[in-house]
């Protein structure tokens, strides 16, 4: 069996390597990829969409369908993780541990016991959970900058490398950093699971909804020209703005999916302390 | 200017090389993190400062802005890298890895 597998792998690999000999030379201007559509995108992007970064215009406008279904794939990945991993049984442990943040004293709360009403306690999961002041403080300091930069990356995708996918990943990473530096409960308290799942769907909905809106306004699906009367600009700027709306949708979907997958994987679907 | 930039770059490369050798040569997890942390802070301090200075060659508001951005990268690396090293050491301690002592075999 192993030998059959090896033979198949080697044969497929050899075929693929053999096929690379037929590739056009790297950067060849006469290759099929750079003779048909590429020159058109390069020459007409500014004229037709008013977006200086032609990668963005190809991604979200000329090939909008592709990107829409990419976003849907990301959404499906999040839903799949949720359906496979999430455990809904709520088994509260016999005894819960809280730490008084100011003094570091650990308090055991027996089942049914109540905590004095105060914000000075944090829930911990084992008695030896160390107090990571350095990591917590640094993350608290860095997270706003990460988020600010993420918003910049989303908004600046028209002019520089960036856009919804990259900015969304950064936004998601900022929340994941919070979940790693404190614990998953803290992060989930900030962004509830339901809200996260809703945001995930909202992102895809914004993208598909923009397309459908174009359809309702009498143009093709995802033809942002049709949005011109709504946005009160000329059709070319409408394409630029349409790309931006779609990028925001992508950003929201990617962010929420990252957080969703992280919380499910890191806590094996139990949504407790996490890693 | 060019001489300063070259000197800084070479000093940065020196520390990077030293750090890389250290990562390979030190005997255990914790001591290997020591050169890794050094390399990330001092090595990148020198190398990135050199890049920021080199960028100021044609002085204008634009290049100054780019240099400030490069220095900002440095600031964030400076904040994040020691914290990351600390977190990794902490994870090692929490997982129960004992530090290496003299006479033991390297691992």
XYZ file of N, CA, C and O in Angstrom, chain A residues 42-151:
440
model
N -4.324 47.116 -16.761
C -3.260 48.077 -16.449
C -3.590 49.433 -17.061
O -3.394 50.480 -16.442
N -4.138 49.425 -18.284
C -4.372 50.699 -18.956
C -5.652 51.376 -18.496
O -5.730 52.602 -18.440
N -6.685 50.579 -18.178
C -8.010 51.191 -17.998
C -8.434 51.354 -16.547
O -9.490 51.955 -16.298
N -7.655 50.791 -15.593
C -8.134 50.790 -14.214
C -8.487 52.191 -13.714
O -9.585 52.441 -13.232
N -7.548 53.135 -13.865
C -7.782 54.492 -13.363
C -8.981 55.117 -14.066
O -9.872 55.692 -13.450
N -9.020 54.926 -15.389
C -10.097 55.498 -16.187
C -11.474 54.987 -15.760
O -12.424 55.739 -15.661
N -11.535 53.670 -15.501
C -12.852 53.058 -15.298
C -13.292 53.020 -13.847
O -14.487 53.011 -13.557
N -12.315 52.911 -12.914
C -12.725 52.739 -11.523
C -12.170 53.811 -10.597
O -12.546 53.856 -9.429
N -11.250 54.635 -11.052
C -10.648 55.679 -10.219
C -9.949 55.084 -8.995
O -9.935 55.688 -7.940
N -9.414 53.859 -9.134
C -8.654 53.256 -8.039
C -7.201 53.128 -8.482
O -6.912 52.435 -9.449
N -6.280 53.820 -7.802
C -4.881 53.764 -8.242
C -4.257 52.378 -8.115
O -3.376 52.031 -8.900
N -4.690 51.595 -7.121
C -4.102 50.268 -6.923
C -4.884 49.253 -7.744
O -5.982 48.851 -7.382
N -4.293 48.832 -8.876
C -5.091 48.009 -9.794
C -5.350 46.617 -9.238
O -6.303 45.962 -9.644
N -4.533 46.182 -8.273
C -4.813 44.877 -7.654
C -6.179 44.921 -6.970
O -6.994 44.001 -7.101
N -6.421 46.017 -6.245
C -7.703 46.154 -5.554
C -8.855 46.171 -6.539
O -9.888 45.528 -6.315
N -8.688 46.909 -7.653
C -9.818 47.009 -8.584
C -10.080 45.665 -9.257
O -11.228 45.294 -9.484
N -8.997 44.913 -9.563
C -9.216 43.590 -10.161
C -9.897 42.674 -9.148
O -10.847 41.962 -9.455
N -9.411 42.755 -7.893
C -9.930 41.870 -6.855
C -11.412 42.098 -6.588
O -12.201 41.160 -6.564
N -11.797 43.356 -6.395
C -13.143 43.618 -5.893
C -14.102 44.096 -6.957
O -15.294 44.164 -6.717
N -13.589 44.437 -8.139
C -14.516 44.931 -9.156
C -14.537 44.014 -10.375
O -15.525 43.339 -10.632
N -13.406 43.947 -11.098
C -13.402 43.137 -12.323
C -13.677 41.667 -12.008
O -14.318 40.967 -12.771
N -13.108 41.206 -10.892
C -13.344 39.805 -10.525
C -14.080 39.730 -9.194
O -13.688 39.013 -8.285
N -15.140 40.492 -9.088
C -15.889 40.582 -7.840
C -16.519 39.266 -7.417
O -16.560 38.954 -6.237
N -16.957 38.471 -8.396
C -17.587 37.183 -8.061
C -16.618 36.303 -7.291
O -16.944 35.706 -6.274
N -15.390 36.244 -7.827
C -14.353 35.400 -7.243
C -14.166 35.761 -5.771
O -14.209 34.907 -4.893
N -14.013 37.062 -5.515
C -13.761 37.509 -4.150
C -14.972 37.271 -3.276
O -14.841 36.942 -2.096
N -16.172 37.426 -3.840
C -17.369 37.194 -3.045
C -17.395 35.744 -2.552
O -17.674 35.481 -1.388
N -17.071 34.827 -3.459
C -17.117 33.431 -3.022
C -15.931 33.072 -2.141
O -16.034 32.175 -1.315
N -14.811 33.805 -2.285
C -13.717 33.616 -1.337
C -14.186 33.973 0.066
O -13.924 33.256 1.039
N -14.883 35.104 0.169
C -15.420 35.500 1.471
C -16.376 34.440 1.997
O -16.368 34.117 3.189
N -17.180 33.894 1.095
C -18.115 32.849 1.516
C -17.378 31.615 2.002
O -17.798 30.968 2.964
N -16.245 31.296 1.343
C -15.449 30.143 1.767
C -14.951 30.367 3.193
O -15.012 29.473 4.043
N -14.472 31.594 3.472
C -13.987 31.906 4.811
C -15.120 31.759 5.823
O -14.957 31.170 6.896
N -16.286 32.270 5.445
C -17.457 32.152 6.319
C -17.779 30.684 6.582
O -18.012 30.275 7.724
N -17.733 29.866 5.508
C -18.042 28.439 5.689
C -17.016 27.776 6.591
O -17.361 26.894 7.378
N -15.748 28.206 6.491
C -14.719 27.634 7.363
C -15.068 27.910 8.817
O -14.978 27.019 9.671
N -15.497 29.158 9.092
C -15.877 29.500 10.460
C -17.054 28.670 10.933
O -17.042 28.107 12.033
N -18.066 28.542 10.082
C -19.258 27.775 10.466
C -18.890 26.311 10.676
O -19.347 25.669 11.629
N -18.005 25.779 9.812
C -17.615 24.376 9.927
C -16.904 24.138 11.251
O -17.191 23.163 11.960
N -15.979 25.062 11.612
C -15.268 24.941 12.883
C -16.263 24.941 14.037
O -16.167 24.140 14.969
N -17.224 25.840 13.946
C -18.230 25.961 15.008
C -19.031 24.670 15.129
O -19.200 24.117 16.212
N -19.507 24.153 13.975
C -20.359 22.967 14.015
C -19.594 21.738 14.481
O -20.124 20.882 15.164
N -18.301 21.657 14.119
C -17.526 20.475 14.490
C -17.108 20.508 15.950
O -17.093 19.478 16.614
N -16.754 21.706 16.442
C -16.068 21.747 17.726
C -16.927 22.186 18.903
O -16.705 21.758 20.021
N -17.927 23.023 18.666
C -18.602 23.667 19.782
C -19.336 22.648 20.635
O -20.078 21.795 20.128
N -19.132 22.731 21.940
C -19.824 21.870 22.895
C -20.733 22.756 23.720
O -20.268 23.730 24.323
N -22.020 22.418 23.762
C -22.950 23.315 24.446
C -23.264 22.898 25.863
O -23.882 23.627 26.596
N -22.848 21.671 26.259
C -23.137 21.245 27.630
C -22.449 22.189 28.596
O -21.258 22.458 28.496
N -23.196 22.677 29.532
C -22.606 23.584 30.514
C -22.339 22.821 31.785
O -23.236 22.524 32.546
N -21.090 22.462 32.025
C -20.758 21.775 33.258
C -19.941 22.718 34.106
O -18.742 22.886 33.898
N -20.600 23.354 35.043
C -19.845 24.223 35.939
C -19.067 23.350 36.906
O -19.614 22.397 37.470
N -17.793 23.617 37.106
C -17.024 22.815 38.051
C -17.518 23.025 39.483
O -18.179 24.029 39.791
N -17.228 22.021 40.335
C -17.653 22.071 41.745
C -17.209 23.360 42.420
O -17.910 23.939 43.225
N -16.004 23.753 42.056
C -15.387 24.851 42.797
C -14.786 25.803 41.780
O -14.138 25.379 40.837
N -15.057 27.085 41.972
C -14.482 28.044 41.037
C -13.422 28.869 41.743
O -13.524 29.115 42.953
N -12.443 29.287 40.979
C -11.333 30.028 41.572
C -11.377 31.477 41.101
O -11.589 31.746 39.918
N -11.214 32.376 42.037
C -11.127 33.785 41.683
C -9.872 34.349 42.308
O -9.446 33.920 43.379
N -9.290 35.322 41.642
C -8.122 35.971 42.221
C -8.449 37.430 42.483
O -9.031 38.106 41.639
N -8.105 37.877 43.673
C -8.248 39.292 43.967
C -7.059 39.985 43.322
O -5.908 39.739 43.660
N -7.352 40.821 42.319
C -6.282 41.325 41.463
C -5.277 42.161 42.261
O -4.070 42.086 42.031
N -5.783 42.932 43.219
C -4.895 43.877 43.908
C -3.919 43.161 44.840
O -2.762 43.546 44.945
N -4.390 42.114 45.523
C -3.513 41.465 46.485
C -2.970 40.140 45.982
O -1.996 39.629 46.521
N -3.577 39.559 44.957
C -3.111 38.278 44.458
C -3.644 37.090 45.257
O -3.224 35.965 45.039
N -4.582 37.346 46.183
C -5.139 36.259 46.986
C -6.112 35.458 46.124
O -6.921 36.026 45.393
N -6.001 34.129 46.195
C -6.920 33.279 45.438
C -8.074 32.850 46.337
O -7.871 32.466 47.486
N -9.287 32.953 45.800
C -10.480 32.603 46.575
C -11.152 31.412 45.927
O -11.335 31.391 44.699
N -11.492 30.403 46.715
C -12.231 29.253 46.205
C -13.710 29.506 46.471
O -14.085 29.820 47.587
N -14.534 29.340 45.443
C -15.975 29.502 45.636
C -16.621 28.144 45.424
O -16.554 27.583 44.331
N -17.240 27.618 46.488
C -17.909 26.321 46.389
C -19.199 26.488 45.603
O -19.706 27.593 45.422
N -19.741 25.374 45.152
C -20.945 25.427 44.329
C -22.055 26.174 45.068
O -22.341 25.903 46.228
N -22.671 27.126 44.371
C -23.734 27.896 45.000
C -23.227 29.102 45.756
O -24.002 29.970 46.121
N -21.955 29.158 45.996
C -21.405 30.296 46.724
C -21.413 31.543 45.863
O -21.454 31.469 44.645
N -21.399 32.678 46.535
C -21.424 33.918 45.770
C -20.202 34.763 46.096
O -19.625 34.658 47.171
N -19.853 35.605 45.146
C -18.685 36.447 45.311
C -19.139 37.821 45.784
O -20.207 38.277 45.403
N -18.380 38.485 46.615
C -18.739 39.854 46.962
C -18.788 40.708 45.695
O -17.947 40.537 44.815
N -19.781 41.570 45.540
C -19.895 42.353 44.310
C -18.739 43.339 44.173
O -18.691 44.328 44.882
N -17.824 43.032 43.280
C -16.650 43.884 43.125
C -15.995 43.568 41.796
O -16.071 42.451 41.299
N -15.341 44.551 41.227
C -14.656 44.332 39.960
C -13.212 43.906 40.179
O -12.460 43.737 39.226
N -12.816 43.756 41.439
C -11.408 43.487 41.714
C -11.058 42.018 41.551
O -9.910 41.627 41.723
N -12.063 41.164 41.238
C -11.774 39.737 41.122
C -11.713 39.333 39.664
O -12.459 39.829 38.830
N -10.784 38.430 39.347
C -10.788 37.840 38.007
C -10.876 36.333 38.174
O -10.299 35.755 39.087
N -11.628 35.716 37.257
C -11.779 34.267 37.349
C -10.526 33.606 36.790
O -10.021 33.984 35.732
N -9.988 32.632 37.503
C -8.837 31.882 37.000
C -9.200 30.407 36.992
O -10.210 29.998 37.563
N -8.396 29.609 36.320
C -8.804 28.220 36.109
C -7.992 27.219 36.903
O -8.441 26.125 37.169
N -6.771 27.586 37.274
C -6.015 26.713 38.162
C -5.353 27.605 39.192
O -5.150 28.799 38.949
N -5.004 26.995 40.289
C -4.481 27.803 41.376
C -3.151 28.452 41.007
O -2.787 29.480 41.535
N -2.417 27.811 40.106
C -1.094 28.347 39.788
C -1.084 29.204 38.517
O -0.054 29.427 37.920
N -2.281 29.684 38.088
C -2.298 30.614 36.966
C -1.479 31.841 37.343
O -1.829 32.550 38.270
N -0.353 32.071 36.671
C 0.480 33.186 37.100
C -0.129 34.533 36.717
O -0.960 34.619 35.817
N 0.291 35.521 37.450
C -0.229 36.860 37.198
C 0.705 37.526 36.195
O 1.797 37.947 36.552
N 0.287 37.594 34.934
C 1.192 38.093 33.916
C 1.008 39.569 33.673
O 0.418 39.977 32.690
N 1.528 40.353 34.588
C 1.344 41.796 34.494
C 2.020 42.344 33.236
O 1.460 43.188 32.532
N 3.221 41.825 32.938
C 3.988 42.373 31.812
C 3.228 42.156 30.511
O 3.005 43.090 29.731
N 2.805 40.899 30.292
C 2.156 40.583 29.016
C 0.839 41.333 28.898
O 0.528 41.924 27.856
N 0.066 41.344 30.005
C -1.231 42.035 29.948
C -1.052 43.509 29.625
O -1.748 44.062 28.770
N -0.107 44.154 30.320
C 0.075 45.586 30.117
C 0.536 45.884 28.697
O 0.020 46.790 28.035
N 1.495 45.082 28.207
C 2.006 45.343 26.868
C 0.913 45.136 25.833
O 0.815 45.901 24.873
N 0.119 44.090 26.015
C -0.925 43.844 25.026
C -1.962 44.958 25.067
O -2.440 45.404 24.026
N -2.278 45.417 26.286
C -3.244 46.514 26.385
C -2.727 47.744 25.656
O -3.472 48.490 25.042
N -1.393 47.913 25.709
C -0.791 49.066 25.042
C -0.798 48.889 23.528
O -1.041 49.840 22.776
N -0.535 47.664 23.067
C -0.327 47.460 21.628
C -1.626 47.288 20.849
O -1.690 47.651 19.680
N -2.659 46.718 21.509
C -3.873 46.375 20.764
C -4.496 47.582 20.044
O -4.840 47.474 18.868
N -4.624 48.756 20.690
C -5.201 49.884 19.952
C -4.417 50.237 18.698
O -5.012 50.547 17.664
N -3.082 50.135 18.768
C -2.284 50.468 17.589
C -2.507 49.434 16.486
O -2.581 49.791 15.306
N -2.593 48.159 16.894
C -2.845 47.113 15.893
C -4.172 47.398 15.194
O -4.284 47.336 13.968
N -5.191 47.755 16.003
C -6.515 47.977 15.411
C -6.527 49.211 14.515
O -7.119 49.199 13.429
N -5.834 50.254 14.967
C -5.764 51.463 14.163
C -5.103 51.168 12.821
O -5.588 51.576 11.760
N -3.999 50.418 12.881
C -3.297 50.083 11.651
C -4.163 49.204 10.757
O -4.143 49.356 9.527
N -4.940 48.308 11.386
C -5.815 47.439 10.595
C -6.845 48.281 9.829
O -7.085 48.056 8.646
N -7.436 49.276 10.534
C -8.415 50.135 9.856
C -7.747 50.895 8.716
O -8.314 51.056 7.635
